[in-house]
Tab-separated table of C-alpha atoms in Angstrom:
chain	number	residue	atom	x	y	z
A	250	UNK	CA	-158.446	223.735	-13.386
A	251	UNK	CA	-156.226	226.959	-11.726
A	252	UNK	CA	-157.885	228.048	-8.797
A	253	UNK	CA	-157.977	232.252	-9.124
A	254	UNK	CA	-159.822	233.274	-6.282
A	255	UNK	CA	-160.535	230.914	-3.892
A	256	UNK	CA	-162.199	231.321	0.009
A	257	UNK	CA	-161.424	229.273	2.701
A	258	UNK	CA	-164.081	227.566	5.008
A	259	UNK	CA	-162.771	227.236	8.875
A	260	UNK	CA	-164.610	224.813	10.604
A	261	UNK	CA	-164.869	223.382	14.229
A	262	UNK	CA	-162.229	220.621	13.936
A	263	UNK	CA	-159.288	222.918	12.571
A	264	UNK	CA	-159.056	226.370	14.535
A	265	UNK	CA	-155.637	226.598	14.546
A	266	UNK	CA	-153.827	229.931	12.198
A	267	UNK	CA	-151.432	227.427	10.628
A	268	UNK	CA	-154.547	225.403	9.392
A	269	UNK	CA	-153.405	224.045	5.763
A	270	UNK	CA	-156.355	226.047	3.917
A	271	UNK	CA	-155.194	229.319	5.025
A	272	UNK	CA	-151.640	228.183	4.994
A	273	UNK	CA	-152.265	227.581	0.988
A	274	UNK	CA	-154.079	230.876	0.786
A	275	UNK	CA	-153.152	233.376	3.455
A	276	UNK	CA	-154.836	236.173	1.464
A	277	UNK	CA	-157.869	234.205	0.286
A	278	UNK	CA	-161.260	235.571	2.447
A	279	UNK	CA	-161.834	232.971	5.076
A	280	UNK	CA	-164.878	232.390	6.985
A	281	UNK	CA	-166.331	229.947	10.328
A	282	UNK	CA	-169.790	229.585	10.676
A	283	UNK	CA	-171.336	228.957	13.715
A	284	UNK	CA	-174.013	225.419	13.224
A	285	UNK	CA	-177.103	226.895	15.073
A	286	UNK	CA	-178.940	223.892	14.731
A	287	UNK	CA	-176.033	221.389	15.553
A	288	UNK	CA	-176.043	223.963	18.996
A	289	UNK	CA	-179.359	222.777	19.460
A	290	UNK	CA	-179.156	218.859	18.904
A	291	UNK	CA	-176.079	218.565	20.975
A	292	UNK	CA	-177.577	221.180	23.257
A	293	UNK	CA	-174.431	222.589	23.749
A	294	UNK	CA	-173.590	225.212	26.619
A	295	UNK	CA	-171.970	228.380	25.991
A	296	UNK	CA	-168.381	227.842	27.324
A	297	UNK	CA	-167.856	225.384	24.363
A	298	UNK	CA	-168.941	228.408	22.063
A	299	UNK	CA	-167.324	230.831	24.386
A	300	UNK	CA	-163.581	228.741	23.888
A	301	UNK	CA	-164.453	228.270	20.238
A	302	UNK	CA	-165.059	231.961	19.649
A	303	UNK	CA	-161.739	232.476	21.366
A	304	UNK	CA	-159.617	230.349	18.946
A	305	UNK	CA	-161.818	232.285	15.961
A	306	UNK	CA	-160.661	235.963	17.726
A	307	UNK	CA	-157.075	234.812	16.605
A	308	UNK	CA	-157.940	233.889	13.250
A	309	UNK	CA	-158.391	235.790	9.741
A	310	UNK	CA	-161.784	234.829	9.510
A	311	UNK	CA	-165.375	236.338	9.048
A	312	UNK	CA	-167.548	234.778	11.763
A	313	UNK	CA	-171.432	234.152	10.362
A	314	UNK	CA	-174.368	231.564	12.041
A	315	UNK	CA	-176.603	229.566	10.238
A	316	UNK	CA	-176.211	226.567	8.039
A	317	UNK	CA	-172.600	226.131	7.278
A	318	UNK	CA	-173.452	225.233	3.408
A	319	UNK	CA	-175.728	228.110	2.733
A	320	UNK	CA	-173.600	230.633	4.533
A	321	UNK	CA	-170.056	229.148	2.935
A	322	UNK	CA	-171.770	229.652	-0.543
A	323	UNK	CA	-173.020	232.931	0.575
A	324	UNK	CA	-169.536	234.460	1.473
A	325	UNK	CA	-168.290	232.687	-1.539
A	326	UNK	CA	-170.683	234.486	-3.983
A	327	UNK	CA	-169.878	237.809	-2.202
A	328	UNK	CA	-166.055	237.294	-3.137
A	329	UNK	CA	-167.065	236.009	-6.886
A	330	UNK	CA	-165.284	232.908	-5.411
A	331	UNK	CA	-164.001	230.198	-7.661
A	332	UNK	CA	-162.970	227.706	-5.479
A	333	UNK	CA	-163.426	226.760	-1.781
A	334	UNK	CA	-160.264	225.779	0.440
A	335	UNK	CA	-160.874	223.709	3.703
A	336	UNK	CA	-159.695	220.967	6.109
A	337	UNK	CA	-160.415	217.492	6.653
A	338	UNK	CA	-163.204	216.132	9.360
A	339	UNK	CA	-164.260	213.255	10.719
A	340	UNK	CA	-167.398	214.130	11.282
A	341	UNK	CA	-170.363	212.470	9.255
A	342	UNK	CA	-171.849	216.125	9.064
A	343	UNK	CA	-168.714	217.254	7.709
A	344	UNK	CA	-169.110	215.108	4.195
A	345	UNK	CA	-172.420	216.003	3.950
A	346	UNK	CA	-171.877	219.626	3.994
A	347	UNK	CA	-168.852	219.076	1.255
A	348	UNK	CA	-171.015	217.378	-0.711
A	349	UNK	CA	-173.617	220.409	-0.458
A	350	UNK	CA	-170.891	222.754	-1.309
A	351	UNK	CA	-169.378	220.594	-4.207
A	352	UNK	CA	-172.576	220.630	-6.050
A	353	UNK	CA	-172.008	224.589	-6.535
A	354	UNK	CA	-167.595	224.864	-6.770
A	355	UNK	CA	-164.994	222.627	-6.596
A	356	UNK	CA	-163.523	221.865	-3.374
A	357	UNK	CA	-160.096	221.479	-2.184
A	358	UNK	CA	-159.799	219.274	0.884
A	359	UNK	CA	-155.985	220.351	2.512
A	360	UNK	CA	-154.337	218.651	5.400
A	361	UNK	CA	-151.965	219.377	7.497
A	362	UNK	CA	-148.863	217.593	9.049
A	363	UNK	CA	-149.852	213.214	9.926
A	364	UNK	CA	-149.432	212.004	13.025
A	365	UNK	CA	-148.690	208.864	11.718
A	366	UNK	CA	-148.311	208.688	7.865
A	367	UNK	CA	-151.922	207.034	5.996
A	368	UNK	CA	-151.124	203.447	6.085
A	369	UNK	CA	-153.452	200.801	6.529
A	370	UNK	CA	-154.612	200.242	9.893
A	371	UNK	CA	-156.367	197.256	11.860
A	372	UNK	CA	-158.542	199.940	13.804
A	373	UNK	CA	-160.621	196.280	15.643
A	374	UNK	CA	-158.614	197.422	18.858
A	375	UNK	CA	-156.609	200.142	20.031
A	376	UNK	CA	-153.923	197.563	20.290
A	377	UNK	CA	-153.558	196.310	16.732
A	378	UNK	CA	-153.875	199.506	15.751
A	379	UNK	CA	-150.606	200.769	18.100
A	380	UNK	CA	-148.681	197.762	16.568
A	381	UNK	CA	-148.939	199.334	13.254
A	382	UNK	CA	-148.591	202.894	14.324
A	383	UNK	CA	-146.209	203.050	16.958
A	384	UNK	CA	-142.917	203.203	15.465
A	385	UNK	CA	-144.089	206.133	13.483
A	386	UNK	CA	-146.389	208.045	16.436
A	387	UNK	CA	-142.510	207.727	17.746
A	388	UNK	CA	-140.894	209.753	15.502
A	389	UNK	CA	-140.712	213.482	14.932
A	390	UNK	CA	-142.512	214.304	12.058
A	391	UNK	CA	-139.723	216.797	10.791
A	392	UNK	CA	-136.689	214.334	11.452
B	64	UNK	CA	-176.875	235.527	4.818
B	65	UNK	CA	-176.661	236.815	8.318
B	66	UNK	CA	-174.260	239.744	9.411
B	67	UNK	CA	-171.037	239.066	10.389
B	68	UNK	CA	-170.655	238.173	14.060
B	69	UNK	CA	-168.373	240.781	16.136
B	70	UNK	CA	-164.645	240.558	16.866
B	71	UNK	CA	-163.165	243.474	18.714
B	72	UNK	CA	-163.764	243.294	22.650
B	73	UNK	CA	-162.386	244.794	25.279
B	74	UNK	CA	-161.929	242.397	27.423
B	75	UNK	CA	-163.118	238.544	28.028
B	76	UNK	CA	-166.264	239.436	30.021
B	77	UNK	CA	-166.934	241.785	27.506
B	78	UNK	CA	-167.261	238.743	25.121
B	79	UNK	CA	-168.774	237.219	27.696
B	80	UNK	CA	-171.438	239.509	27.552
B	81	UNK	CA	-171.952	239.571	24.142
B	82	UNK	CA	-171.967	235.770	23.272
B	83	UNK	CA	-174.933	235.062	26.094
B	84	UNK	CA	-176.657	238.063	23.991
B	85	UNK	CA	-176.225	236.133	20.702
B	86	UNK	CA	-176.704	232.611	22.153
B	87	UNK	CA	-179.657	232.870	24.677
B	88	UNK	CA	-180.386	229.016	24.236
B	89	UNK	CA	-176.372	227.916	25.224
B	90	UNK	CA	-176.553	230.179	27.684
B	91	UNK	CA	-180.010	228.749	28.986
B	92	UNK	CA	-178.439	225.724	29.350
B	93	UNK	CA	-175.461	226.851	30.989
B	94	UNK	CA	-174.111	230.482	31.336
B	95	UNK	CA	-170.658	229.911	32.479
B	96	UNK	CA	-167.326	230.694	30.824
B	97	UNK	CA	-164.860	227.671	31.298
B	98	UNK	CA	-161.445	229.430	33.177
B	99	UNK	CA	-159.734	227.489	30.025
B	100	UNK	CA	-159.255	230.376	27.119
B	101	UNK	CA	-159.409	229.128	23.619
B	102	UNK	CA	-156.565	230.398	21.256
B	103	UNK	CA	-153.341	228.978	19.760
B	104	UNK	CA	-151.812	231.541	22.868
B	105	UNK	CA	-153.168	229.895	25.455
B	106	UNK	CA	-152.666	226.522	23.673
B	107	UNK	CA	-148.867	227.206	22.889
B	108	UNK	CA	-148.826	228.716	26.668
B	109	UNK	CA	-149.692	224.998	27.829
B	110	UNK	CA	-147.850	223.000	25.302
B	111	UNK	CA	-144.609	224.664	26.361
B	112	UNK	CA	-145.444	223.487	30.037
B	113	UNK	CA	-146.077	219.684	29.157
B	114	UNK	CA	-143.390	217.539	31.300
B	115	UNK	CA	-143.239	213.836	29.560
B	116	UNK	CA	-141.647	212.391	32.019
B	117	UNK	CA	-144.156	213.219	35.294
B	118	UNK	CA	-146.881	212.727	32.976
B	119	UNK	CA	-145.980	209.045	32.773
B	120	UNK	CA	-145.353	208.705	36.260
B	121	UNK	CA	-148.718	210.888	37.795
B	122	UNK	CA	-150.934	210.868	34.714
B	123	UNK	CA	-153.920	209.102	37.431
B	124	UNK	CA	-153.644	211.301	39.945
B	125	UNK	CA	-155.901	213.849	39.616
B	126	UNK	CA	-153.202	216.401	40.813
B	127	UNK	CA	-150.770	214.523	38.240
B	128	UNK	CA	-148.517	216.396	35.466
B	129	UNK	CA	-151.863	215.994	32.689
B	130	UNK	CA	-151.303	218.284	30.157
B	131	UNK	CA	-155.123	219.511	29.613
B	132	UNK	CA	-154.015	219.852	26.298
B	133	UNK	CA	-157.238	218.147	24.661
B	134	UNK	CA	-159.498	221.039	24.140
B	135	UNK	CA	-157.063	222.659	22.190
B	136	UNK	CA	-156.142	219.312	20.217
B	137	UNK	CA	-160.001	218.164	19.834
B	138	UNK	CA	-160.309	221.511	17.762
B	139	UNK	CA	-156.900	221.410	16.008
B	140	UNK	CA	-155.712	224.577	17.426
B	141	UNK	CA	-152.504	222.329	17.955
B	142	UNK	CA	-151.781	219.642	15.733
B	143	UNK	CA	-151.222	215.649	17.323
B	144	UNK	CA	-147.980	216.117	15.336
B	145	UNK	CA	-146.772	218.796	17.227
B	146	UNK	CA	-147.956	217.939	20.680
B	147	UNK	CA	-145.603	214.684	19.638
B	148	UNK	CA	-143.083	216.554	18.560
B	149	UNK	CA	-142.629	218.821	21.306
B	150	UNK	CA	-142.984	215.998	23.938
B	151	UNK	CA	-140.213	214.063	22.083
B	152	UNK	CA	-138.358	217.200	21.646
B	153	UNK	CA	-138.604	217.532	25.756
B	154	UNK	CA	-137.560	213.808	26.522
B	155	UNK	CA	-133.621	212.783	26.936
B	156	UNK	CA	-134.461	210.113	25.303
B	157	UNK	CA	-137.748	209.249	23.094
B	158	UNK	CA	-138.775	206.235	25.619
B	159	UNK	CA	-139.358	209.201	28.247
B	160	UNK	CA	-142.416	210.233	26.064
B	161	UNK	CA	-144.155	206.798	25.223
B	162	UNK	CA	-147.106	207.359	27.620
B	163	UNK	CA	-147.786	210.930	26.693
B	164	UNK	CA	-147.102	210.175	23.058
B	165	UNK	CA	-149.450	206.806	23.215
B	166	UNK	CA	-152.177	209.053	24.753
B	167	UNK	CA	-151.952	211.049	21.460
B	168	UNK	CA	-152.125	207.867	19.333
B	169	UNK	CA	-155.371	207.108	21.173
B	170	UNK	CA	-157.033	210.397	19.670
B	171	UNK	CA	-155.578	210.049	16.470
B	172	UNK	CA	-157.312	206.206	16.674
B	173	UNK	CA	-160.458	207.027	18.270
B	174	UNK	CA	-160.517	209.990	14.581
B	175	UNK	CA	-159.973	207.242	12.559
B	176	UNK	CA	-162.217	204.805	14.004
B	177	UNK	CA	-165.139	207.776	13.392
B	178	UNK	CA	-164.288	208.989	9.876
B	179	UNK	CA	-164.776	205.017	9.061
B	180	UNK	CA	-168.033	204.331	11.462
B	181	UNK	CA	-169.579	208.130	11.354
B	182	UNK	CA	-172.632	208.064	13.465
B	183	UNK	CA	-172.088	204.218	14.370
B	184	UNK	CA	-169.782	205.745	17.328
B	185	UNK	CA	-173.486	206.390	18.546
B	186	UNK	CA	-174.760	202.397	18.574
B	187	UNK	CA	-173.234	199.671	20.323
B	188	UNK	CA	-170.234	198.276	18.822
B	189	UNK	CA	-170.616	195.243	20.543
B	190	UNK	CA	-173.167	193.312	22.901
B	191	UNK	CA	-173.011	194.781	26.489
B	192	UNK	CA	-170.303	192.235	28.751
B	193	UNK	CA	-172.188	192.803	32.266
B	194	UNK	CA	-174.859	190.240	31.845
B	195	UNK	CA	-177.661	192.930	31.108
B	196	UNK	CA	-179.185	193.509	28.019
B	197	UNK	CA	-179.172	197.021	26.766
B	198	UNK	CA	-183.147	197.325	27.409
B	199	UNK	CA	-182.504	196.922	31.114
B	200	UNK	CA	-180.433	200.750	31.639
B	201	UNK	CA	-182.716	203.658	31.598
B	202	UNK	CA	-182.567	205.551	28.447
B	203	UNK	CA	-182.073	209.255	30.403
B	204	UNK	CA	-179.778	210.384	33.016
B	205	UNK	CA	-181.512	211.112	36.482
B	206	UNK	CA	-181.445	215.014	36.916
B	207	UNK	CA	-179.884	215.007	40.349
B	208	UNK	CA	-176.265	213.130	38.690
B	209	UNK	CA	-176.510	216.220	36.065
B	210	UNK	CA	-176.986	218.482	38.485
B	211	UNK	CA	-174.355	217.195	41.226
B	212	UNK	CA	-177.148	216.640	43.841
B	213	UNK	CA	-176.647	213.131	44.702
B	214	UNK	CA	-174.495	213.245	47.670
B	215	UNK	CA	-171.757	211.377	46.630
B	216	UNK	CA	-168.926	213.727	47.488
B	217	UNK	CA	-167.317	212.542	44.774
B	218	UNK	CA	-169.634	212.414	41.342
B	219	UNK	CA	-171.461	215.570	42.690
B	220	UNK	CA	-167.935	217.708	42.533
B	221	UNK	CA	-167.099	215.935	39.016
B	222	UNK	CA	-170.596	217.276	37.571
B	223	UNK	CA	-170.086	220.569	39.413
B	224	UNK	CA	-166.846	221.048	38.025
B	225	UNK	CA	-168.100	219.535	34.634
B	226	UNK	CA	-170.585	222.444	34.391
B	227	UNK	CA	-168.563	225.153	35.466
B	228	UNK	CA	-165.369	224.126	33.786
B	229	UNK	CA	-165.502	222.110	30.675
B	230	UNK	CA	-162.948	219.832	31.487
B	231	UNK	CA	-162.211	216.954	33.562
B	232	UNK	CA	-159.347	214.864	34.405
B	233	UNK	CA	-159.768	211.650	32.641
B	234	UNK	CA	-159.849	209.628	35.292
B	235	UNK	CA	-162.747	211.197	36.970
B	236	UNK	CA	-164.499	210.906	33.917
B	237	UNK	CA	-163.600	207.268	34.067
B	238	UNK	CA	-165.131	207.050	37.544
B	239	UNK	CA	-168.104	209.227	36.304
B	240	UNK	CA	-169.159	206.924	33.307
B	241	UNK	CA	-168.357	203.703	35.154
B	242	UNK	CA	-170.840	204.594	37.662
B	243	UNK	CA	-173.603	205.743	35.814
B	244	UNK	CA	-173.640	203.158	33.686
B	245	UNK	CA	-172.918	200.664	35.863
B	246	UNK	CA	-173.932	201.909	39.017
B	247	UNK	CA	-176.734	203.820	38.561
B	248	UNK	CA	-177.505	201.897	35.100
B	249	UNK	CA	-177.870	204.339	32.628
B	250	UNK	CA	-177.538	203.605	29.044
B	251	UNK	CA	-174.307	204.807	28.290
B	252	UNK	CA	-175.680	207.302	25.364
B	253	UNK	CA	-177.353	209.633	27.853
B	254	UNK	CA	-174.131	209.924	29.643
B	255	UNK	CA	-171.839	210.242	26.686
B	256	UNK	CA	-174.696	213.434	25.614
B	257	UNK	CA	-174.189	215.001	28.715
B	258	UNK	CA	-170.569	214.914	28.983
B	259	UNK	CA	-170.761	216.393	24.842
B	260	UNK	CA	-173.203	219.448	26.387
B	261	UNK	CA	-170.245	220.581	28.691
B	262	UNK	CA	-166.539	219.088	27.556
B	263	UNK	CA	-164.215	222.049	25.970
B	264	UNK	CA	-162.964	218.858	24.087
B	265	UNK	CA	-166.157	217.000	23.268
B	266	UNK	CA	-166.753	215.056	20.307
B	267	UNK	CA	-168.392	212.580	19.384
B	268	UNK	CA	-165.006	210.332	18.370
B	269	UNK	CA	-163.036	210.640	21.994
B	270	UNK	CA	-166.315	210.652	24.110
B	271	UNK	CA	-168.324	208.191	23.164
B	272	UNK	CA	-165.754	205.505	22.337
B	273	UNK	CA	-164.610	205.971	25.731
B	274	UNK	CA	-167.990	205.698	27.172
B	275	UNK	CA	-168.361	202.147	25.087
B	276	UNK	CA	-164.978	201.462	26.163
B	277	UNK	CA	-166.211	202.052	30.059
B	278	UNK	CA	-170.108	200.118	29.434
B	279	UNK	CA	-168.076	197.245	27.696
B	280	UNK	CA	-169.365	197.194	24.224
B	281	UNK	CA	-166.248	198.293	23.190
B	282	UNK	CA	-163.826	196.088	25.619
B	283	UNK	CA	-163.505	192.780	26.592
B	284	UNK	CA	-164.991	193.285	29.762
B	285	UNK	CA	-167.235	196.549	31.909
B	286	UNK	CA	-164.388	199.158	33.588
B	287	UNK	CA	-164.650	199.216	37.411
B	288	UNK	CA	-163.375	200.903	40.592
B	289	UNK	CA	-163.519	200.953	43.816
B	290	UNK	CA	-163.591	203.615	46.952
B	291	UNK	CA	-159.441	202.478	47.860
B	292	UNK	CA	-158.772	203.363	43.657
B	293	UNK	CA	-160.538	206.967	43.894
B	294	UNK	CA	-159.568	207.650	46.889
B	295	UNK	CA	-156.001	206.812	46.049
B	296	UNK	CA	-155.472	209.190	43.272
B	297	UNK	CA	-157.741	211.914	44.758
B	298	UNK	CA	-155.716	212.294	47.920
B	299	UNK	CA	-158.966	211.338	49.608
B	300	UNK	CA	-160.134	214.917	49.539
B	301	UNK	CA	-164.039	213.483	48.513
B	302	UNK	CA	-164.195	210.913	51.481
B	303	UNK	CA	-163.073	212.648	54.180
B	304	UNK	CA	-165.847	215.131	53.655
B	305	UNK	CA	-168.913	212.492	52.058
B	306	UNK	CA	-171.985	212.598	53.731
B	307	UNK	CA	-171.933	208.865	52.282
B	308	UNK	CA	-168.943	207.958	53.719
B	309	UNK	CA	-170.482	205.376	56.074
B	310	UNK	CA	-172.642	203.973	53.141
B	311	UNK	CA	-170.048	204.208	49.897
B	312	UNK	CA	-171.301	202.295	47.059
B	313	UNK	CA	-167.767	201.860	45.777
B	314	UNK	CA	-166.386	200.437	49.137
B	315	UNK	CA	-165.720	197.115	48.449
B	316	UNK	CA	-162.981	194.524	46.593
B	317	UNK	CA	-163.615	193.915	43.254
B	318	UNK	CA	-164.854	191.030	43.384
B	319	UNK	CA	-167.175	191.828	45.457
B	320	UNK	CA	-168.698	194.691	42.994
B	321	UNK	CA	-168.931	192.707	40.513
B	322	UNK	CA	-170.916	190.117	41.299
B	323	UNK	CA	-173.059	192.284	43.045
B	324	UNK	CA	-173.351	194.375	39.742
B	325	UNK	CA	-172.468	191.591	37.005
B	326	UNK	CA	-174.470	188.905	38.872
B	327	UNK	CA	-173.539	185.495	36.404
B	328	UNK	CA	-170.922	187.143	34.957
B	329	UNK	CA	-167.579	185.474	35.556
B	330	UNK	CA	-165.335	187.418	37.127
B	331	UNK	CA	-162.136	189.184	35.074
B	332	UNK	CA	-158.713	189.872	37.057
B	333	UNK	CA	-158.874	193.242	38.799
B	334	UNK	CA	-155.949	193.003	40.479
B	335	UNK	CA	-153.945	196.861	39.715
B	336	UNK	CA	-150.943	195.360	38.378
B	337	UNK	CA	-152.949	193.522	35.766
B	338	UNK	CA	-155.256	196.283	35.262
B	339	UNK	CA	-152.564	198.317	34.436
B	340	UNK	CA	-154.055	200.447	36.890
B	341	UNK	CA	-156.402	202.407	34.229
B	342	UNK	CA	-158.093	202.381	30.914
B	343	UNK	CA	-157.882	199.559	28.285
């Protein structure tokens, strides 16, 4: 499927202007919401949101609060959207949102440059796992 | 669908101003601004002052050549890539940058570990090595360690500084967790949500790992220290001043802490050099 008009979703773990969705798509309407209720279970204090809201001021993005899925689908309704870019997580909340999102458009999970290439790793210890990785943590990624 | 937030300010307090408007429960909890500005400026400001080669050698000290880097790495403002990259690019040679670049490699393992575990990083990953069982530490963390009020010199300017900052050198926050948990004997989950409430680089990956890795149910053994250690790489600027000074809870050999807080529990070798002085 050709993507034609795709937005980009910015989230908490990627806040940097060279993040790979907006990279792909530097025209494409981007947005971050802020997760009012994930605020309120980690009972978070305001100079986390204060040096979030900082990275976001240097960013192409629209800035919304609420539910990340509803609002992402929101903004992506508002643009006609076809297709929504974004960045990997971590973050068990992070899959569950993609999976909200996928259930309406495709989409497109972009990462940016490794810091070790995706082998298999023993991740028991921090030490088996540094036996594997070291000789490529090492390395400069654009040797 | 809510309006779009604002974006043009004047100036930071302006911002300031704004976000305690739009977040009155944050700001309930704590109103300050961390002096750390978010921003790939500010990040690309510190990344070009990172020096590999003091960072190996002072990295404990809490005056030591630490990059405070993480906030802007926990929220990918800079990439682990190109934190590497630039330390390599900074070293003669790449051996120069093994400590700082191994630090990195902890991140990117501790990411890992969560995308595979998700909201295991929450549960013990292993039974508890101090001879208590996890029913014996108190579920919530005494309000006078949260709010600095304890009268260890020490802990009560690490929570201070927690609050007001955001950040903290990582081997107060080694000396932090070590004694609430072990210490004070607080279930390591209560500390792990309080440090999450305040760190510019919280998440739940880095943070609570560590915090396992500190209580012992993610290491071989429980992570202690002792007055000479703190005072060592703080200069001594807590001691001098402690109203506790006379009655330190961390003044003694190591063996002697740990039988008196692992009673039973055989007792691991925590000599320095063997140590290797800090984490892991």
């Amino acid at each position: 499927m050709t993507i034609r008009r795709p937005i980009v979703w910015v989230h908490g773990d990627d806040l940097s202007p060279e993040n790979a969705a907006i990279a792909a798509n530097p025209v494409a309407p981007a947005i971050f919401v802020f997760d009012d209720r994930a605020i309120e279970r980690y009972k978070v204090t305001l100079k986390r949101i204060a040096f979030i809201y900082e990275c976001l001021l240097e960013l192409p993005v629209v800035i919304r609060r609420g539910d990340p899925a509803v609002e992402v689908l929101a903004f992506a309704r508002e643009h006609d959207a076809d297709a929504i870019l974004t960045t990997p997580s971590p973050a068990p909340g992070f899959r569950q949102i993609v999976r909200t999102l996928e259930r309406n458009l495709p989409v497109d999970i972009l990462s940016g440059m490794p810091f070790v290439p995706d082998l298999h790793y023993d991740l028991g210890r921090f030490s088996r796992y540094w036996r594997t990785a070291e000789r490529h943590a090492m390395s400069a990624a654009d040797e | 669908m809510t309006a779009d937030l604002r974006r043009d300010f004047a100036d930071r307090d302006d911002l300031s101003v704004y976000l305690r408007e739009q977040f009155p429960g944050a700001t309930a909890r704590g109103e300050d601004i961390s002096p750390i500005r978010g921003g790939r400026r500010s990040a690309l400001t510190a990344l070009a002052r990172i020096d590999p080669v003091r960072y190996a050698a002072t990295r404990n000290d809490l005056n030591g050549a630490v990059t405070r880097l993480s906030p802007y790495i926990r929220h990918g403002v800079l990439s682990l890539a190109e934190v590497r990259d630039a330390a390599l690019a900074r070293a003669i040679e790449p051996g120069q940058a093994y400590k700082l670049v191994q630090e990195l490699a902890w991140r990117d393992y501790w990411r890992r570990l969560y995308a595979e575990i998700g909201a295991g990083v929450w549960r013990d990953r292993e039974p508890l090595k101090t001879g208590k069982r996890t029913d014996r530490y108190a579920p919530d963390l005494p309000p006078e360690i949260e709010r600095g009020e304890t009268g260890l010199a020490c802990m009560d300017a690490f929570a201070r500084e927690l609050r007001e900052t955001g950040y903290l050198h990582n081997h107060a926050r080694m000396w932090v967790a070590a004694w609430v948990v072990h210490w004070r004997g607080v279930r390591w989950q209560a500390g792990a949500r309080w440090f999450l409430r305040h760190l510019l680089d919280g998440d739940p990956a880095s943070n609570n790992l560590s915090w396992q890795w500190v209580a012992s149910t993610f290491s071989s053994k429980p992570y202690l220290f002792n007055r000479e250690n703190l005072a060592r790489y703080t200069g001594n600027r807590y001691c001098r001043e402690c109203p506790l000074r006379d009655a330190c809870p961390f003044d003694a050999p190591y063996e002697e802490l740990q039988a008196r807080l692992f009673p039973g529990v055989p007792s691991p070798d925590h000599r320095p050099a063997a140590r290797k002085d800090r984490r892991r």
